[in-house]
């Protein structure tokens, strides 16, 4: 079994997190295979990624040669078989236990023995995601923060059957990728979402109760607590549909009422007001370019 990671697959790479994770991985020098079920999503992500690296060059963070080399390390596919040569797979597909379990089970028959599977889940159990996949000892939690291409923190969590060697290799990869790992237990929401999902729902309920407008709530939180981004701005960036999936994953295992999806969240998702990705959430947006560069 080799611990060397050279080639990394990112599943769900047409999505908000997957596209950012693919940037982190390729920028750090790894061959990167972006995978998604949707070719349209991969095409849109490719455009966003080119725009992001274009801004990186404009801002002097990267030169044109490095940009071209990074883009040259990135390929995109809708075929799971194309992930066969990867040493590490990072999944960032929908926050749905069954979908993640099915994906890892399918990947088990495609990937080499040594390949490690990492999940970017925000709220689900790593042990449950790994259950039945056929390589439970080689599955680990690797939770990136939004926007992944800018944020350094990674919450690393071992499942009950994760081997120490897997955890060490995954941790070493995160270090090598220039990120900042912290160890958490395999508990719902790890550190960040255990605190953030209920808080963001409180904010949605406050908007629904008419306490204040989203803009004034954001202004208050930023001015008083020193946050760089208000909770409504953050929810628009996260995606209201993703927040709803987080609630649906979180609430049944915590039974914490604050983690249940507020009625306004449900209505916004039903209306297609998903935040930045759909052009409208708590705020309106023109286009969906990536944060930073
Ligand atoms: N949005 C956030 O703020 C955030 C932050 C950290 C972690 N996460 C986690 O990242 C994951 C993805 O969230 P997101 O907000 O990027 O979702 P998203 O809806 O933006 O993207 C999910 C992508 O996964 C693809 N997909 C779905 N099923 C697939 C499958 N079986 N194989 C391949 N691709 C598949 C979809 O086509 C879509 O492009 C979730 O587990 C979420 O909890 C999200």
PDB file of C-alpha atoms in Angstrom, residues 116 137 139-141 156-159 162-173 182-184:
ATOM      1  CA  UNK A 116      -8.226   6.923   0.065  1.00  0.00           C
ATOM      2  CA  UNK A 137     -10.518   1.716   6.892  1.00  0.00           C
ATOM      3  CA  UNK A 139     -12.376   6.610   4.423  1.00  0.00           C
ATOM      4  CA  UNK A 140     -11.826   9.911   6.225  1.00  0.00           C
ATOM      5  CA  UNK A 141     -13.621  13.213   6.813  1.00  0.00           C
ATOM      6  CA  UNK A 156     -10.311  16.265   9.635  1.00  0.00           C
ATOM      7  CA  UNK A 157     -12.311  13.490  11.261  1.00  0.00           C
ATOM      8  CA  UNK A 158     -11.674   9.743  11.431  1.00  0.00           C
ATOM      9  CA  UNK A 159     -14.649   7.386  11.291  1.00  0.00           C
ATOM     10  CA  UNK A 162     -10.593   4.637   9.745  1.00  0.00           C
ATOM     11  CA  UNK A 163      -7.040   3.321  10.082  1.00  0.00           C
ATOM     12  CA  UNK A 164      -4.356   5.489  11.622  1.00  0.00           C
ATOM     13  CA  UNK A 165      -2.361   5.176   8.423  1.00  0.00           C
ATOM     14  CA  UNK A 166      -5.254   6.570   6.365  1.00  0.00           C
ATOM     15  CA  UNK A 167      -5.705   9.467   8.749  1.00  0.00           C
ATOM     16  CA  UNK A 168      -1.973  10.252   8.709  1.00  0.00           C
ATOM     17  CA  UNK A 169      -1.789  10.114   4.895  1.00  0.00           C
ATOM     18  CA  UNK A 170      -4.847  12.327   4.493  1.00  0.00           C
ATOM     19  CA  UNK A 171      -3.488  14.793   7.055  1.00  0.00           C
ATOM     20  CA  UNK A 172      -0.107  14.873   5.238  1.00  0.00           C
ATOM     21  CA  UNK A 173      -1.918  15.577   1.960  1.00  0.00           C
ATOM     22  CA  UNK A 182      -7.719  20.516  12.707  1.00  0.00           C
ATOM     23  CA  UNK A 183      -8.830  17.179  14.171  1.00  0.00           C
ATOM     24  CA  UNK A 184     -12.462  16.729  15.154  1.00  0.00           C
TER      25      UNK A 184
END
